[in-house]
């Protein structure tokens, strides 16, 4: 199955974002199933630096705050443990983890465990990495996400419109890597990746894809 151009089977996605850029959070929610319970786990530093999810913002991305389970973990090791436990719960629609920096606990083996648990349980998992390097990982798709100016508001040119992101898929097993100006339609809970940059070299310097190991 596919959903909005992305295969819909459960797996592990990894999303990289700059410190205090909330774009990664919105992008993650935009391609998760709407209306399902979500386990959201943050390590202490991510919670301090990025804050907690806000109810009104969650509604905008199809998430019912009453069906959100928030966990603030001490460190990355506890985040990974909580994510694995959540992926073993049949009632969860998705599991999101936020980790700050490059902790030693978050290595290839840890991401492989998450990927295998997501595949076995049929539950989507997203690992959001703030201020981190793209080291080795077993995630099926790895993204770099950054906020872009919103689309125009349909009724008020002075108000912000639907969100827009610079979405770079720099490594994937099931999709062709590329760079998109991604948007989101709240009414249909649809992530739009159709506006691809056909030639990344034509993009502004700050929007060109970078290589990762």
mmCIF file of N, CA and C in Angstrom, residues 137-191:
data_model
loop_
_atom_site.group_PDB
_atom_site.id
_atom_site.type_symbol
_atom_site.label_atom_id
_atom_site.label_comp_id
_atom_site.label_asym_id
_atom_site.label_seq_id
_atom_site.Cartn_x
_atom_site.Cartn_y
_atom_site.Cartn_z
ATOM 1 N N UNK A 137 22.822 3.848 10.831
ATOM 2 C CA UNK A 137 21.473 3.609 11.335
ATOM 3 C C UNK A 137 20.793 2.537 10.504
ATOM 4 N N UNK A 138 19.873 1.811 11.134
ATOM 5 C CA UNK A 138 19.080 0.806 10.437
ATOM 6 C C UNK A 138 17.729 1.346 9.996
ATOM 7 N N UNK A 139 17.488 2.650 10.178
ATOM 8 C CA UNK A 139 16.220 3.235 9.752
ATOM 9 C C UNK A 139 16.013 3.039 8.254
ATOM 10 N N UNK A 140 14.778 2.753 7.858
ATOM 11 C CA UNK A 140 14.518 2.539 6.442
ATOM 12 C C UNK A 140 14.612 3.834 5.654
ATOM 13 N N UNK A 141 14.142 4.929 6.251
ATOM 14 C CA UNK A 141 14.240 6.231 5.583
ATOM 15 C C UNK A 141 14.864 7.233 6.536
ATOM 16 N N UNK A 142 15.732 8.081 5.997
ATOM 17 C CA UNK A 142 16.408 9.086 6.804
ATOM 18 C C UNK A 142 16.210 10.447 6.131
ATOM 19 N N UNK A 143 15.663 11.382 6.887
ATOM 20 C CA UNK A 143 15.275 12.691 6.366
ATOM 21 C C UNK A 143 16.041 13.797 7.069
ATOM 22 N N UNK A 144 16.255 14.890 6.336
ATOM 23 C CA UNK A 144 16.623 16.171 6.932
ATOM 24 C C UNK A 144 15.463 17.117 6.664
ATOM 25 N N UNK A 145 14.928 17.690 7.722
ATOM 26 C CA UNK A 145 13.734 18.522 7.610
ATOM 27 C C UNK A 145 14.028 19.916 8.156
ATOM 28 N N UNK A 146 13.586 20.926 7.439
ATOM 29 C CA UNK A 146 13.745 22.310 7.892
ATOM 30 C C UNK A 146 12.485 23.094 7.546
ATOM 31 N N UNK A 147 12.151 24.042 8.388
ATOM 32 C CA UNK A 147 10.975 24.871 8.159
ATOM 33 C C UNK A 147 11.201 25.803 6.977
ATOM 34 N N UNK A 148 10.149 26.022 6.205
ATOM 35 C CA UNK A 148 10.134 26.992 5.113
ATOM 36 C C UNK A 148 8.972 27.951 5.351
ATOM 37 N N UNK A 149 8.961 29.126 4.714
ATOM 38 C CA UNK A 149 7.797 30.005 4.850
ATOM 39 C C UNK A 149 6.525 29.268 4.454
ATOM 40 N N UNK A 150 5.469 29.488 5.208
ATOM 41 C CA UNK A 150 4.226 28.761 4.958
ATOM 42 C C UNK A 150 3.632 29.153 3.609
ATOM 43 N N UNK A 151 2.730 28.308 3.125
ATOM 44 C CA UNK A 151 1.965 28.658 1.939
ATOM 45 C C UNK A 151 1.026 29.818 2.271
ATOM 46 N N UNK A 152 0.513 30.480 1.248
ATOM 47 C CA UNK A 152 -0.387 31.616 1.460
ATOM 48 C C UNK A 152 -1.688 31.159 2.114
ATOM 49 N N UNK A 153 -2.181 31.963 3.046
ATOM 50 C CA UNK A 153 -3.468 31.681 3.671
ATOM 51 C C UNK A 153 -4.571 31.936 2.648
ATOM 52 N N UNK A 154 -5.555 31.043 2.523
ATOM 53 C CA UNK A 154 -6.575 31.220 1.475
ATOM 54 C C UNK A 154 -7.478 32.429 1.674
ATOM 55 N N UNK A 155 -7.568 32.950 2.920
ATOM 56 C CA UNK A 155 -8.496 34.051 3.178
ATOM 57 C C UNK A 155 -7.835 35.327 3.716
ATOM 58 N N UNK A 156 -6.610 35.216 4.194
ATOM 59 C CA UNK A 156 -5.952 36.373 4.780
ATOM 60 C C UNK A 156 -4.481 36.357 4.376
ATOM 61 N N UNK A 157 -4.067 37.248 3.476
ATOM 62 C CA UNK A 157 -2.668 37.238 3.017
ATOM 63 C C UNK A 157 -1.670 37.577 4.118
ATOM 64 N N UNK A 158 -2.125 38.149 5.223
ATOM 65 C CA UNK A 158 -1.219 38.502 6.311
ATOM 66 C C UNK A 158 -1.061 37.381 7.334
ATOM 67 N N UNK A 159 -1.881 36.341 7.220
ATOM 68 C CA UNK A 159 -1.846 35.243 8.182
ATOM 69 C C UNK A 159 -1.051 34.061 7.628
ATOM 70 N N UNK A 160 -0.451 33.260 8.502
ATOM 71 C CA UNK A 160 0.251 32.066 8.010
ATOM 72 C C UNK A 160 -0.726 31.050 7.451
ATOM 73 N N UNK A 161 -0.313 30.390 6.386
ATOM 74 C CA UNK A 161 -1.139 29.376 5.768
ATOM 75 C C UNK A 161 -0.681 27.979 6.135
ATOM 76 N N UNK A 162 -0.978 26.997 5.295
ATOM 77 C CA UNK A 162 -0.553 25.618 5.578
ATOM 78 C C UNK A 162 0.962 25.524 5.688
ATOM 79 N N UNK A 163 1.459 24.612 6.519
ATOM 80 C CA UNK A 163 2.911 24.513 6.728
ATOM 81 C C UNK A 163 3.639 24.021 5.489
ATOM 82 N N UNK A 164 4.890 24.381 5.411
ATOM 83 C CA UNK A 164 5.738 23.944 4.306
ATOM 84 C C UNK A 164 7.117 23.609 4.869
ATOM 85 N N UNK A 165 7.703 22.557 4.322
ATOM 86 C CA UNK A 165 9.011 22.115 4.789
ATOM 87 C C UNK A 165 9.954 21.881 3.627
ATOM 88 N N UNK A 166 11.236 22.018 3.894
ATOM 89 C CA UNK A 166 12.257 21.496 2.989
ATOM 90 C C UNK A 166 12.552 20.080 3.450
ATOM 91 N N UNK A 167 12.183 19.114 2.652
ATOM 92 C CA UNK A 167 12.299 17.706 3.029
ATOM 93 C C UNK A 167 13.337 17.026 2.140
ATOM 94 N N UNK A 168 14.442 16.639 2.740
ATOM 95 C CA UNK A 168 15.498 15.940 2.011
ATOM 96 C C UNK A 168 15.555 14.493 2.471
ATOM 97 N N UNK A 169 15.216 13.589 1.587
ATOM 98 C CA UNK A 169 15.379 12.165 1.848
ATOM 99 C C UNK A 169 16.777 11.787 1.370
ATOM 100 N N UNK A 170 17.720 11.636 2.313
ATOM 101 C CA UNK A 170 19.110 11.446 1.892
ATOM 102 C C UNK A 170 19.536 9.981 1.892
ATOM 103 N N UNK A 171 18.724 9.125 2.495
ATOM 104 C CA UNK A 171 19.018 7.698 2.428
ATOM 105 C C UNK A 171 17.721 6.922 2.646
ATOM 106 N N UNK A 172 17.480 5.910 1.794
ATOM 107 C CA UNK A 172 16.267 5.109 1.906
ATOM 108 C C UNK A 172 16.463 3.777 1.207
ATOM 109 N N UNK A 173 15.762 2.773 1.701
ATOM 110 C CA UNK A 173 15.840 1.453 1.085
ATOM 111 C C UNK A 173 14.737 1.230 0.056
ATOM 112 N N UNK A 174 13.638 1.966 0.170
ATOM 113 C CA UNK A 174 12.476 1.686 -0.672
ATOM 114 C C UNK A 174 12.065 2.859 -1.547
ATOM 115 N N UNK A 175 12.764 3.984 -1.461
ATOM 116 C CA UNK A 175 12.422 5.164 -2.246
ATOM 117 C C UNK A 175 13.691 5.775 -2.821
ATOM 118 N N UNK A 176 13.515 6.544 -3.897
ATOM 119 C CA UNK A 176 14.635 7.262 -4.484
ATOM 120 C C UNK A 176 14.921 8.514 -3.653
ATOM 121 N N UNK A 177 16.129 8.698 -3.124
ATOM 122 C CA UNK A 177 16.434 9.927 -2.383
ATOM 123 C C UNK A 177 16.171 11.165 -3.240
ATOM 124 N N UNK A 178 15.812 12.253 -2.596
ATOM 125 C CA UNK A 178 15.512 13.479 -3.326
ATOM 126 C C UNK A 178 15.261 14.630 -2.378
ATOM 127 N N UNK A 179 14.912 15.752 -2.943
ATOM 128 C CA UNK A 179 14.676 16.980 -2.201
ATOM 129 C C UNK A 179 13.331 17.546 -2.625
ATOM 130 N N UNK A 180 12.474 17.863 -1.651
ATOM 131 C CA UNK A 180 11.130 18.349 -1.950
ATOM 132 C C UNK A 180 10.799 19.595 -1.137
ATOM 133 N N UNK A 181 9.900 20.388 -1.711
ATOM 134 C CA UNK A 181 9.184 21.402 -0.946
ATOM 135 C C UNK A 181 7.876 20.733 -0.535
ATOM 136 N N UNK A 182 7.809 20.262 0.689
ATOM 137 C CA UNK A 182 6.680 19.455 1.138
ATOM 138 C C UNK A 182 5.624 20.325 1.805
ATOM 139 N N UNK A 183 4.374 19.963 1.600
ATOM 140 C CA UNK A 183 3.257 20.660 2.222
ATOM 141 C C UNK A 183 2.315 19.679 2.885
ATOM 142 N N UNK A 184 1.319 20.229 3.589
ATOM 143 C CA UNK A 184 0.385 19.388 4.335
ATOM 144 C C UNK A 184 -1.017 19.964 4.238
ATOM 145 N N UNK A 185 -1.987 19.087 3.941
ATOM 146 C CA UNK A 185 -3.400 19.464 3.880
ATOM 147 C C UNK A 185 -4.096 18.883 5.102
ATOM 148 N N UNK A 186 -4.474 19.742 6.047
ATOM 149 C CA UNK A 186 -5.073 19.276 7.293
ATOM 150 C C UNK A 186 -6.431 18.623 7.081
ATOM 151 N N UNK A 187 -7.203 19.086 6.101
ATOM 152 C CA UNK A 187 -8.548 18.539 5.892
ATOM 153 C C UNK A 187 -8.507 17.082 5.483
ATOM 154 N N UNK A 188 -7.534 16.718 4.684
ATOM 155 C CA UNK A 188 -7.428 15.340 4.206
ATOM 156 C C UNK A 188 -6.307 14.562 4.892
ATOM 157 N N UNK A 189 -5.600 15.222 5.801
ATOM 158 C CA UNK A 189 -4.420 14.636 6.458
ATOM 159 C C UNK A 189 -3.490 14.064 5.395
ATOM 160 N N UNK A 190 -3.126 14.921 4.471
ATOM 161 C CA UNK A 190 -2.313 14.493 3.332
ATOM 162 C C UNK A 190 -0.982 15.231 3.308
ATOM 163 N N UNK A 191 0.078 14.472 3.235
ATOM 164 C CA UNK A 191 1.418 15.020 3.051
ATOM 165 C C UNK A 191 1.708 15.079 1.558
#
